[in-house]
Coordinates of C-alpha atoms in Angstrom, one line a residue:
X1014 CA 141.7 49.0 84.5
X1015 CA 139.7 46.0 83.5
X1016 CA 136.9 48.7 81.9
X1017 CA 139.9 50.5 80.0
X1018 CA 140.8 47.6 78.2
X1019 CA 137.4 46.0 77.5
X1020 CA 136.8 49.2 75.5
X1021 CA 140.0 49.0 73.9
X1022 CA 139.5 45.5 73.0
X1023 CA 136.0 45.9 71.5
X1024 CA 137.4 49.3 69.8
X1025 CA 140.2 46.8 68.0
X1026 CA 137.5 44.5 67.1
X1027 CA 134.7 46.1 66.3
X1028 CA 135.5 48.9 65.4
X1029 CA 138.4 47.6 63.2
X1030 CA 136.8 44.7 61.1
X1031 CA 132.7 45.8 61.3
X1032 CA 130.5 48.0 62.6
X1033 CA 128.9 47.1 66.3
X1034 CA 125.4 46.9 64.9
X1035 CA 126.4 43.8 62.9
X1036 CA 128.4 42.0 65.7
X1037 CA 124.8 42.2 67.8
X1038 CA 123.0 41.2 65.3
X1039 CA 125.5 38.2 64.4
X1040 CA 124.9 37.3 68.2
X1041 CA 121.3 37.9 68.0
X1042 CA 120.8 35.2 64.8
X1043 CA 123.0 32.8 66.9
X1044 CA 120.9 33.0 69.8
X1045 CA 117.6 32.5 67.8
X1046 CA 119.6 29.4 65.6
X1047 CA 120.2 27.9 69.0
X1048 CA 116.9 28.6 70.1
X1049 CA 115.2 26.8 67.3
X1050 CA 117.3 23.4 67.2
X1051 CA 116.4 23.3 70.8
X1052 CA 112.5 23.4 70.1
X1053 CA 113.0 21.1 67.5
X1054 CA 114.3 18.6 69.8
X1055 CA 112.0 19.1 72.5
X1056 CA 109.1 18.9 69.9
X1057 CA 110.7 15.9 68.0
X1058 CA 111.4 17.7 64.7
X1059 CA 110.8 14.7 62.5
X1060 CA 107.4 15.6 63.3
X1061 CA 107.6 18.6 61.6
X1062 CA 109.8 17.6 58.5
X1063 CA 108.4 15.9 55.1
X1064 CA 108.4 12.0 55.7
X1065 CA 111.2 10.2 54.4
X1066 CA 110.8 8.8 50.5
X1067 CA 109.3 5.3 50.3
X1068 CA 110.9 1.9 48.5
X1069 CA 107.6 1.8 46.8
X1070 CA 107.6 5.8 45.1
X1071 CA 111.6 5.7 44.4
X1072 CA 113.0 6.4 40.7
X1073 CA 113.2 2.3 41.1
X1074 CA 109.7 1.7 41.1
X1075 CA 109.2 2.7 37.9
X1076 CA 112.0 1.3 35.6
X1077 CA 113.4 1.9 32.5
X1078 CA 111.5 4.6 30.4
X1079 CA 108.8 3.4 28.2
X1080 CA 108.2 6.5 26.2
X1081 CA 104.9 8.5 25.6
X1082 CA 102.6 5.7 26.1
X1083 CA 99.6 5.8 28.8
X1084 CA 98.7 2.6 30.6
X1085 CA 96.3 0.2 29.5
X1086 CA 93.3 0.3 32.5
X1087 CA 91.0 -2.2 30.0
X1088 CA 92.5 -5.4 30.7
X1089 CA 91.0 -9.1 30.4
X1090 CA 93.4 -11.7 31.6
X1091 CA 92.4 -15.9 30.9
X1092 CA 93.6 -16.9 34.1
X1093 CA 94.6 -20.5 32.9
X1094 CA 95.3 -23.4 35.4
X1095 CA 98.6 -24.2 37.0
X1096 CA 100.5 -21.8 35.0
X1097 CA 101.4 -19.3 37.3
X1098 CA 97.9 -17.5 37.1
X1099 CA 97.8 -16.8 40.3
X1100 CA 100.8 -14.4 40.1
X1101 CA 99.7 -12.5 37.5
X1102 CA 96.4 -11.9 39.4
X1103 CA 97.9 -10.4 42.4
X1104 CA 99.4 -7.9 39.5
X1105 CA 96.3 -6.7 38.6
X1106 CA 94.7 -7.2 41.3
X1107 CA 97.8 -4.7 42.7
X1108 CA 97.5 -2.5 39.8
X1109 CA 93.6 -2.1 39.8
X1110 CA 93.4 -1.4 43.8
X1111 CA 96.2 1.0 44.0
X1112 CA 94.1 3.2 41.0
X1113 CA 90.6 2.8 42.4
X1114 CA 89.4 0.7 39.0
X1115 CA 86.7 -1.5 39.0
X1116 CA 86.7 -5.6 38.8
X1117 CA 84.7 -7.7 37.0
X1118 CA 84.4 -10.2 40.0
X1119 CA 82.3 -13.5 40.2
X1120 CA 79.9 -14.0 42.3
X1121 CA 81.3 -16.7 44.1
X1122 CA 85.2 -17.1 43.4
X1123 CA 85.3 -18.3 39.6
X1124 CA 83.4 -16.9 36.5
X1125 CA 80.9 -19.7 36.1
X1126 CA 84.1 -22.0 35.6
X1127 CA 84.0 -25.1 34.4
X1128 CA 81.0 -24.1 32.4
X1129 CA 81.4 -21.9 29.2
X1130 CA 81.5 -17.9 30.5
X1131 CA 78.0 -16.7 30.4
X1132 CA 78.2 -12.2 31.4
X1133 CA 75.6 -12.9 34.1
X1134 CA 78.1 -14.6 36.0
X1135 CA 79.6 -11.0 36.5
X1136 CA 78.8 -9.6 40.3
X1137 CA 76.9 -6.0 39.2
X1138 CA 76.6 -6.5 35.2
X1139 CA 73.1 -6.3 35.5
X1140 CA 73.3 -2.9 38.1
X1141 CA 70.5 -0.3 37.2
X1142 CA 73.5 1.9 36.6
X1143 CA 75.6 2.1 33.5
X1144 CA 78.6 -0.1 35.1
X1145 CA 82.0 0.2 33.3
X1146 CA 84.4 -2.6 34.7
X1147 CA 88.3 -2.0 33.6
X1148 CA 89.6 -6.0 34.5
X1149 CA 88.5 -9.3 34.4
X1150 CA 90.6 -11.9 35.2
X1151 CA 89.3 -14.7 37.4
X1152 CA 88.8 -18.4 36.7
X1153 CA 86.7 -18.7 33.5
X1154 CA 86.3 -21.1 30.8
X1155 CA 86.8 -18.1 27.6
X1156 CA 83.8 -17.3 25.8
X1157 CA 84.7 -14.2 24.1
X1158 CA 81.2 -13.2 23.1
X1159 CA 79.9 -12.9 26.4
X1160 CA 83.3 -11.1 27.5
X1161 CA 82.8 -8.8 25.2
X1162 CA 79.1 -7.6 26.8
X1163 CA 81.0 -6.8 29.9
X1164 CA 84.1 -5.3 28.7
X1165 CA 85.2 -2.6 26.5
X1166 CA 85.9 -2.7 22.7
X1167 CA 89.8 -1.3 23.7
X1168 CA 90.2 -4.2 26.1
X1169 CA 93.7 -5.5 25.8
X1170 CA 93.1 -9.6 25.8
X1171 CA 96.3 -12.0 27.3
X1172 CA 97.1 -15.4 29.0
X1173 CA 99.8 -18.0 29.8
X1174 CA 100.4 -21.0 29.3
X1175 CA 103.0 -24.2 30.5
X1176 CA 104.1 -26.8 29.1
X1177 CA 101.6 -30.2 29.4
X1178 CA 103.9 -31.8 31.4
X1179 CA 104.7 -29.5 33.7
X1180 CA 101.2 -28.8 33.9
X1181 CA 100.1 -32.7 34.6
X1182 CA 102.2 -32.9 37.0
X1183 CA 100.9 -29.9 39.1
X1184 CA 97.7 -30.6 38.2
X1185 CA 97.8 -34.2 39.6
X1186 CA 99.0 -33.0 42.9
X1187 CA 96.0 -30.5 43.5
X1188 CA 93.0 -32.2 41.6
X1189 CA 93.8 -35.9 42.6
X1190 CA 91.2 -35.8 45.0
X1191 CA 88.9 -34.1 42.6
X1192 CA 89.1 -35.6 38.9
X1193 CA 88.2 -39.3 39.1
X1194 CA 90.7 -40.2 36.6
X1195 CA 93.3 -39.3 38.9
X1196 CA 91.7 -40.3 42.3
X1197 CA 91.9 -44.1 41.1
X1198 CA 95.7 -43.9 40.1
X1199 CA 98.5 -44.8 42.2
X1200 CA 100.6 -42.1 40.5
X1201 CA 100.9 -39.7 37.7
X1202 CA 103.4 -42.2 35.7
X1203 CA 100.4 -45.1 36.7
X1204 CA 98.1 -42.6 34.6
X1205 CA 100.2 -41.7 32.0
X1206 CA 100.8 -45.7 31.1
X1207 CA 97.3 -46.4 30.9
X1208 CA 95.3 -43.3 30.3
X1209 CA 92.5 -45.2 28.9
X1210 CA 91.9 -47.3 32.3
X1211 CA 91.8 -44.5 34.0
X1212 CA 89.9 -41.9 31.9
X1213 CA 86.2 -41.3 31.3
X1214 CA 85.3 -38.0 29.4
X1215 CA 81.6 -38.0 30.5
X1216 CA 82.6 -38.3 34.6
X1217 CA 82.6 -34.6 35.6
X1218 CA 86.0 -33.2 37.0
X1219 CA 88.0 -35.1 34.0
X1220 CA 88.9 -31.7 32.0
X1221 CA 91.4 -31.0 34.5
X1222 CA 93.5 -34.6 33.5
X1223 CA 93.4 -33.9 29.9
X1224 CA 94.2 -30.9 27.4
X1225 CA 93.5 -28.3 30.4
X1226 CA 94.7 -25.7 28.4
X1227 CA 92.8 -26.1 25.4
X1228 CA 89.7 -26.5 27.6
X1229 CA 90.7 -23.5 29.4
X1230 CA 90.2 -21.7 26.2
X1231 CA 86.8 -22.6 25.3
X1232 CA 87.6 -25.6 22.9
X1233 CA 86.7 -29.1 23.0
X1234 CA 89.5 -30.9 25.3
X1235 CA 88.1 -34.5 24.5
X1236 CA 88.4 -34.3 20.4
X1237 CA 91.0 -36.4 18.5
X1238 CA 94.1 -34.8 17.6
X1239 CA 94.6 -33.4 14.2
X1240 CA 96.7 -31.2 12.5
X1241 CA 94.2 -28.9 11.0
X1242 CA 92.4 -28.8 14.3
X1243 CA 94.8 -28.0 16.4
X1244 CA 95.7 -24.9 13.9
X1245 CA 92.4 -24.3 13.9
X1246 CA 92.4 -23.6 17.5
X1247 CA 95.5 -21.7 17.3
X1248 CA 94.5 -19.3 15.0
X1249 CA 91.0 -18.5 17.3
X1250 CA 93.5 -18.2 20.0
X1251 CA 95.7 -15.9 18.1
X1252 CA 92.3 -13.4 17.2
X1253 CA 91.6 -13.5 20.6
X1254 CA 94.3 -12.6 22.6
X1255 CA 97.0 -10.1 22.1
X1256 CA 99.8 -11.6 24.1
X1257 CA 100.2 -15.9 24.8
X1258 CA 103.0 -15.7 28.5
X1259 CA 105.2 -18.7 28.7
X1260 CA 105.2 -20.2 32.2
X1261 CA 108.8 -21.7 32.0
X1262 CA 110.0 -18.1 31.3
X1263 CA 108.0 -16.1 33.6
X1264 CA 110.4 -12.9 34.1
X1265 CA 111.0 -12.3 30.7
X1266 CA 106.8 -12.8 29.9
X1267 CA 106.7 -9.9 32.9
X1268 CA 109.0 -7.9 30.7
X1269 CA 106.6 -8.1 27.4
X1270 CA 103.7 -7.9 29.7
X1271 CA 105.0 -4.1 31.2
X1272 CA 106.3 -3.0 28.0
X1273 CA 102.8 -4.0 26.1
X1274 CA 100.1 -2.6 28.9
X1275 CA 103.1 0.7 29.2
X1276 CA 103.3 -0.1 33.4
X1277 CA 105.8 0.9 36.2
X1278 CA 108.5 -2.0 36.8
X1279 CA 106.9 -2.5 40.4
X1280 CA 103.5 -3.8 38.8
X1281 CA 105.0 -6.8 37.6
X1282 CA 107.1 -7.0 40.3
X1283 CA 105.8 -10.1 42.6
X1284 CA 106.5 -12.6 44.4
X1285 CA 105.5 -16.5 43.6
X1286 CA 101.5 -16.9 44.8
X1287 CA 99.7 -20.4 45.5
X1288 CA 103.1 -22.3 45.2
X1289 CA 103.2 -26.2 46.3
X1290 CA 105.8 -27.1 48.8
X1291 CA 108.0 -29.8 46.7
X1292 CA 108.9 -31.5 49.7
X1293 CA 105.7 -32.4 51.4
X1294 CA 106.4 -32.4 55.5
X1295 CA 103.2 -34.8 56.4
X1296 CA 99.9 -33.1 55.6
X1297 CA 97.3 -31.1 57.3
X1298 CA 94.2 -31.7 56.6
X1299 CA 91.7 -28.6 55.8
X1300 CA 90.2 -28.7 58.6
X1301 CA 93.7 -27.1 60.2
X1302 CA 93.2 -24.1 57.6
X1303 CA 91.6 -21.1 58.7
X1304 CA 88.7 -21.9 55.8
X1305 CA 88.3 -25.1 57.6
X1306 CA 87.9 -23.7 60.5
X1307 CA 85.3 -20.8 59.5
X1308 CA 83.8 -24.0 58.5
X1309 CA 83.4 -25.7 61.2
X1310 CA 82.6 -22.6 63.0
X1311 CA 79.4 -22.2 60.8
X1312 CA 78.6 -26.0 60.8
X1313 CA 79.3 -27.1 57.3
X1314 CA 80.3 -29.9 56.7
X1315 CA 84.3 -30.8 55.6
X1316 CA 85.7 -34.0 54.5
X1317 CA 88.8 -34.1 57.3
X1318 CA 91.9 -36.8 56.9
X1319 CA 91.7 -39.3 59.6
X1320 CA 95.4 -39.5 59.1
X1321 CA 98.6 -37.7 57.3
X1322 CA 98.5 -39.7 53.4
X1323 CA 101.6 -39.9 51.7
X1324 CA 102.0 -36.8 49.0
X1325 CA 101.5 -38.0 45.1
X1326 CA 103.8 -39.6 43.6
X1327 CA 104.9 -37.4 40.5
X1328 CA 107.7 -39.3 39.4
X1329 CA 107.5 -39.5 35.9
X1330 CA 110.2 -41.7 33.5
X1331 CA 111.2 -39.7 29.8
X1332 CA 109.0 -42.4 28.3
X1333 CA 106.0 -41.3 30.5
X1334 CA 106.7 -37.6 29.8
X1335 CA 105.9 -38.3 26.1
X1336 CA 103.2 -40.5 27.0
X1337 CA 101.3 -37.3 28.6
X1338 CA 102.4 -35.2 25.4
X1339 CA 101.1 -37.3 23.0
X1340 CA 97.7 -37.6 25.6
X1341 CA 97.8 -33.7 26.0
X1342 CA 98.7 -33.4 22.4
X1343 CA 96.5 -30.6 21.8
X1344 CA 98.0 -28.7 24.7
X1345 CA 101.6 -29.4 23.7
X1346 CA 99.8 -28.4 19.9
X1347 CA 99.5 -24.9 21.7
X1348 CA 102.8 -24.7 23.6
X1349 CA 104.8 -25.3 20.8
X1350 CA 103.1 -22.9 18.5
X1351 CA 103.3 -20.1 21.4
X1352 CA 106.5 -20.4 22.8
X1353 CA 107.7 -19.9 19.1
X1354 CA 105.8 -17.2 18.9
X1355 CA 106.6 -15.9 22.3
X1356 CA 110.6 -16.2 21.3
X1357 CA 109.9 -14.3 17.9
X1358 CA 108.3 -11.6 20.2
X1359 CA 111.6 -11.6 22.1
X1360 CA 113.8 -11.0 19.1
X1361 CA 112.2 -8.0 18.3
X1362 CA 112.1 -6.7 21.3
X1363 CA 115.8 -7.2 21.6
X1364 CA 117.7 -9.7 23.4
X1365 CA 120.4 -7.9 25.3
X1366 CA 117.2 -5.4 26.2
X1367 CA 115.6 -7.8 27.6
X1368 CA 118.4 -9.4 29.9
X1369 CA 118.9 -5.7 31.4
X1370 CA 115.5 -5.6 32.0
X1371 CA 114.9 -9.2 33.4
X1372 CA 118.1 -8.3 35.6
X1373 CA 116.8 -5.0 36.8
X1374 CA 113.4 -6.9 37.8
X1375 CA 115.2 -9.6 39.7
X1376 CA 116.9 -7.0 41.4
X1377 CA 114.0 -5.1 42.1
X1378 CA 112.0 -8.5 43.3
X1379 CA 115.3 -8.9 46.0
X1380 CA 115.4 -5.3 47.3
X1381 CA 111.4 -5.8 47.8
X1382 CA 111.7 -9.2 49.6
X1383 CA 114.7 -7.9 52.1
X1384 CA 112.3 -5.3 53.0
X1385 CA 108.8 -6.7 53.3
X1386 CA 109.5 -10.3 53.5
X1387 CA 111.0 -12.2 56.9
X1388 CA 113.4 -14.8 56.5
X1389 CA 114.6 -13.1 53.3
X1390 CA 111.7 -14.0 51.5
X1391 CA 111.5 -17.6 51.9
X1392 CA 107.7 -19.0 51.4
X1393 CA 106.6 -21.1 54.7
X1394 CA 103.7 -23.7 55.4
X1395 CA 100.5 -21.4 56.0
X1396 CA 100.6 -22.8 59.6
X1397 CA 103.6 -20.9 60.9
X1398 CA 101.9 -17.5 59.0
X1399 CA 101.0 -15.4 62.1
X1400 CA 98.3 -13.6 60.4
X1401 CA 95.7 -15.9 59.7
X1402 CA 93.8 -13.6 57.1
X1403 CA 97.0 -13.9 54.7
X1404 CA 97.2 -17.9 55.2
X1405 CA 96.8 -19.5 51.4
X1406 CA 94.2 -21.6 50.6
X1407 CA 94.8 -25.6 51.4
X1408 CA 94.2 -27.8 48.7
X1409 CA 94.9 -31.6 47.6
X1410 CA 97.6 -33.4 49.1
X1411 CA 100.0 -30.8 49.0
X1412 CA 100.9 -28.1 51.1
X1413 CA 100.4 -24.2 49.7
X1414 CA 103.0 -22.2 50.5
X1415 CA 102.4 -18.2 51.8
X1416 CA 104.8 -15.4 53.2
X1417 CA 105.3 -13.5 56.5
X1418 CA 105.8 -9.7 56.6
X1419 CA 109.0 -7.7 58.2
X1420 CA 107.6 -6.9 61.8
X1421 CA 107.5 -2.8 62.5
X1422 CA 106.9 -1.9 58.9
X1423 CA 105.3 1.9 59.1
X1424 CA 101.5 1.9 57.8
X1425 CA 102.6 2.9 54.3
X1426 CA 104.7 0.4 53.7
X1427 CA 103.0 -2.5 55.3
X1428 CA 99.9 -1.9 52.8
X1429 CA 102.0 -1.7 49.7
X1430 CA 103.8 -5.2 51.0
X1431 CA 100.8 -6.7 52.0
X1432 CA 99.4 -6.5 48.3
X1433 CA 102.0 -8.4 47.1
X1434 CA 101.6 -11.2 49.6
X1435 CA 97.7 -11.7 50.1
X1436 CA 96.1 -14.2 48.7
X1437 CA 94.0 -14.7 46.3
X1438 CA 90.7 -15.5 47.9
X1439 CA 91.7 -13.0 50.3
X1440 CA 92.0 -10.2 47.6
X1441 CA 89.3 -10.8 45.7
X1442 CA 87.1 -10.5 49.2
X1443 CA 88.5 -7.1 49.5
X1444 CA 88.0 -6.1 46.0
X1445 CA 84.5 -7.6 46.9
X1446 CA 83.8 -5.6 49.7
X1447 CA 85.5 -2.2 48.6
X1448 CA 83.1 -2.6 45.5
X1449 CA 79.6 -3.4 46.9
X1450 CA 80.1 -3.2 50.5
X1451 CA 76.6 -4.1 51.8
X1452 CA 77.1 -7.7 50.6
X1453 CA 80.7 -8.3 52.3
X1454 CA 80.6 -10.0 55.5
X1455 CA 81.8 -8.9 58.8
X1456 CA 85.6 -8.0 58.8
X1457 CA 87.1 -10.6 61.3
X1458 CA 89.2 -9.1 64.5
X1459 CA 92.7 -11.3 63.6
X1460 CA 93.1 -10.2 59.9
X1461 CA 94.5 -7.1 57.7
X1462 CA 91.7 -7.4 55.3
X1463 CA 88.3 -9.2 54.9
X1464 CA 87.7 -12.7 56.1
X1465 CA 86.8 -14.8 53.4
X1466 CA 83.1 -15.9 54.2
X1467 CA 82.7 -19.9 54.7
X1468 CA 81.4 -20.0 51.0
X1469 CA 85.0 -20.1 49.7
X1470 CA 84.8 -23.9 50.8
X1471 CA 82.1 -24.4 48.6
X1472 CA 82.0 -22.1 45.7
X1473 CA 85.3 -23.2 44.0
X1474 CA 85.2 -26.1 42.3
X1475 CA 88.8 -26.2 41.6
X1476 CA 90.2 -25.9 45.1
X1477 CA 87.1 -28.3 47.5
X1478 CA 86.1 -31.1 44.9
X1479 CA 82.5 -31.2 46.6
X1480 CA 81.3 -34.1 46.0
X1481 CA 77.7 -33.3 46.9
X1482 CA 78.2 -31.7 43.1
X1483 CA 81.1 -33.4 41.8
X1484 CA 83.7 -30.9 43.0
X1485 CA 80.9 -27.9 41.4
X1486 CA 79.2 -25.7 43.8
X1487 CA 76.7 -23.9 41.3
X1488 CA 74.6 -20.7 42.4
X1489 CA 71.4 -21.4 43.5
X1490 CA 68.3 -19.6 43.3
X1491 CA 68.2 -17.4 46.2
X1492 CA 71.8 -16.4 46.5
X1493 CA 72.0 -12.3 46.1
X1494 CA 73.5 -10.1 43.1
X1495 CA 76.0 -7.0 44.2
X1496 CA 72.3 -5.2 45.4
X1497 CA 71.0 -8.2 47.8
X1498 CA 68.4 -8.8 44.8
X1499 CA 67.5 -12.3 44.8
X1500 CA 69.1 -14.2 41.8
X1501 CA 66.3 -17.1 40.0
X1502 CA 67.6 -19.5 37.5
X1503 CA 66.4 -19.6 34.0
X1504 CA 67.8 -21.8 31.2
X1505 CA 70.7 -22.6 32.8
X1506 CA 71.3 -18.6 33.9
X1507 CA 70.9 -17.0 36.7
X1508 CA 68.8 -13.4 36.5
X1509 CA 67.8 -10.9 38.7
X1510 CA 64.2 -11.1 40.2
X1511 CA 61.8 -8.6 39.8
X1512 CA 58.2 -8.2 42.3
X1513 CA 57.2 -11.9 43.2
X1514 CA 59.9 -13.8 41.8
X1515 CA 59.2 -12.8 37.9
X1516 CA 62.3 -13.1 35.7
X1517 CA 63.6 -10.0 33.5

């Protein structure tokens, strides 16, 4: 009975609706369907399956369109003082690293700076090899002829600048222990009364407590204002360099920056670099810096604070603030004339444009921080930065503020993150040692990239203020060129040695 009406049943369905040959073969593909999502879960199947999109190569990344152009890969930067330079680095520092070009890096950490650029000061100009180096864009004071001998006729030439008092003010707080005009004021107002109690233009140092930006430049910071002089110094500015940033308006200079050099949105993305806390917690001396401790590791010598000193006073009345434009008058010559300029460049570009675009980057800049950044973002004191090897450089009497990466970021992500976070030192130590390997020291076992070598507390005038050399570490004979060649001074240059110490 049961038999009988099997057959009748499968004769009603089958034989009604299909053929039995496609009702096992429907069963068969089920079987092998169930089959295979089994596997995939014993095997883990996101093994097997492309890996999900990144932040970093989204539609995002890259912005609004910016037509047929191709990216500029010849870039010279004048990274000016206390204007933000340090940002705009990490950007090409980013941009460069993530398309295998070549730096023009100094040999220690600044182009010869504060003397006048000289090409030798270029790690590898002198290779045996034909050497083609797309950016330059550390410390230097500008000497366009000897850029020119390193980098290409195309180069695409720009800076930024601040305004003076802005400027002075940050200034003061990280070179009061290294310009004498500074160290013997109580406070920035003090100096801005009485400039010429405080102010020597032979003591070395000074240049950073007087027309910075002007000196910056390659001109003469200690000449007498004039009218024909300072346009005289615009105009070599304005032959020079093909785009003048504006501190004050940073986004918006990001925006003319992508749209000039034809990059994605996410290479001008970034985060603020070698900011001052504003609201000085007690200080820590440098020897509580990883520097100073590589330092004292190696047995040089650091000046330590016996005690936490009180942060400078920067309090400055209106009447002071125009007291340090009229003393930076050639600076405030150059800020007025630019930002003009910089405004003009605005208006043809196209105002509503550019608030899309500044809105679109501030957006992007948020999304980037939620996802590599803890605390949403928010800079901290370099001593709560788990990672020493990303800790900012310490300088002056003010604290320099860094970031902490999102824990559990996949490898991927955590590099792309990390470039927008490492210091400079930091970065240009990796550049270093990516280009000319043999000369970079050993990588150390509690960092993401290079250790800086101890040298960093001696080589950079503008952060130490060595007083053995007046706050100037120069390259001696001896040190080595990318190859380990000996370097020997001649005239004030340093060369590469040839046989027993002859000079080329």
């Amino acid at each position: 009975m049961f038999r009988r009406r099997a057959r009748m049943l499968r004769w009603l369905v089958c034989g009604r609706f299909a053929p039995l040959w496609m009702w096992k073969a429907l069963l068969l593909f089920v079987v092998v369907a169930f089959a295979g999502q089994l596997l995939g879960v014993i095997f883990n199947k996101s093994s097997v399956q492309p890996p999900a999109r990144s932040i970093f190569s989204s539609p995002d990344a890259e912005g609004p369109s910016l037509g047929p152009c191709q990216p500029h890969t010849h870039i010279m930067f004048l990274k000016t003082h206390k204007t933000a330079s340090s940002t705009v680095l990490n950007m090409l520092y980013r941009f460069g690293e993530e398309r295998g070009l070549r730096f023009a890096l100094p040999l220690g950490y600044q182009l010869g700076y504060p003397l006048p650029f000289n090409a030798h000061r270029v790690k590898g100009f002198r290779s045996p090899r034909a050497m083609e180096f797309h950016i330059m864009g550390n410390h230097m004071r500008f000497n366009k002829p000897e850029v020119e001998k390193v980098m290409p006729a195309d180069t695409f030439y720009f800076s930024i600048i601040r305004d003076p008092v802005a400027l002075a003010e940050s200034s003061f707080a990280y070179y009061k222990e290294v310009a004498p005009a500074f160290r013997k004021a109580k406070g920035l107002g003090d100096f801005a009364d009485d400039t010429k109690k405080y102010y020597d233009a032979r003591l070395r140092n000074n240049h950073y407590a007087r027309n910075l930006l002007w000196f910056d430049f390659g001109l003469d910071n200690n000449a007498n204002f004039s009218l024909l002089l300072a346009q005289r110094g615009e105009a070599v500015i304005r032959r020079a360099f093909k785009l003048i940033l504006v501190s004050e308006y940073f986004d918006q200079s990001m925006i003319l920056l992508r749209h000039a050099l034809c990059w994605p949105l996410d290479a001008v993305v970034s985060f603020s670099l070698n900011a001052r806390q504003q609201k000085p917690s007690g200080l820590v001396g440098i020897s509580g810096s990883w520097v100073g401790k590589a330092a004292a590791a190696a047995g040089v010598g650091v000046r330590e604070h016996s005690q936490a000193k009180a942060p400078p006073n920067l309090s400055l009345t209106q009447e002071q603030r125009e007291k340090l434009r009229e003393w930076n008058a050639l600076d405030w010559y150059l800020y007025k004339a630019f930002n003009r300029t910089f405004w003009e460049e605005i208006d043809r570009f196209g105002r509503v444009q550019m608030e899309q675009e500044v809105a679109l980057l501030r957006m992007r800049r948020d999304v980037l921080a939620r996802v590599c950044l803890r605390d949403g973002g928010k800079p901290v004191e370099a001593h709560r930065i788990r990672d020493k090897g990303i800790r900012p450089f310490q300088s002056g009497f003010v604290k320099i503020l860094g970031y902490e990466l999102q824990p559990r970021l996949d490898n991927g992500t955590m590099r792309a993150c990390l470039r927008l976070i490492r210091p400079e030192i930091q970065y240009k130590d990796l550049l270093d040692f990516k280009q000319f390997p043999r000369a970079q020291p050993a990588q150390g076992p509690q960092s993401q990239g290079p250790v800086v070598p101890v040298a960093a507390v001696r080589k950079d005038p503008s952060r130490t203020g060595d007083r053995r050399t007046g706050g100037v570490r120069k390259v001696e004979d001896g040190d080595r060129d990318w190859d380990g060649s000996r370097l020997l001074r001649h005239n004030q240059t340093l060369v590469r040695g040839e046989g027993r110490g002859r000079l080329r």
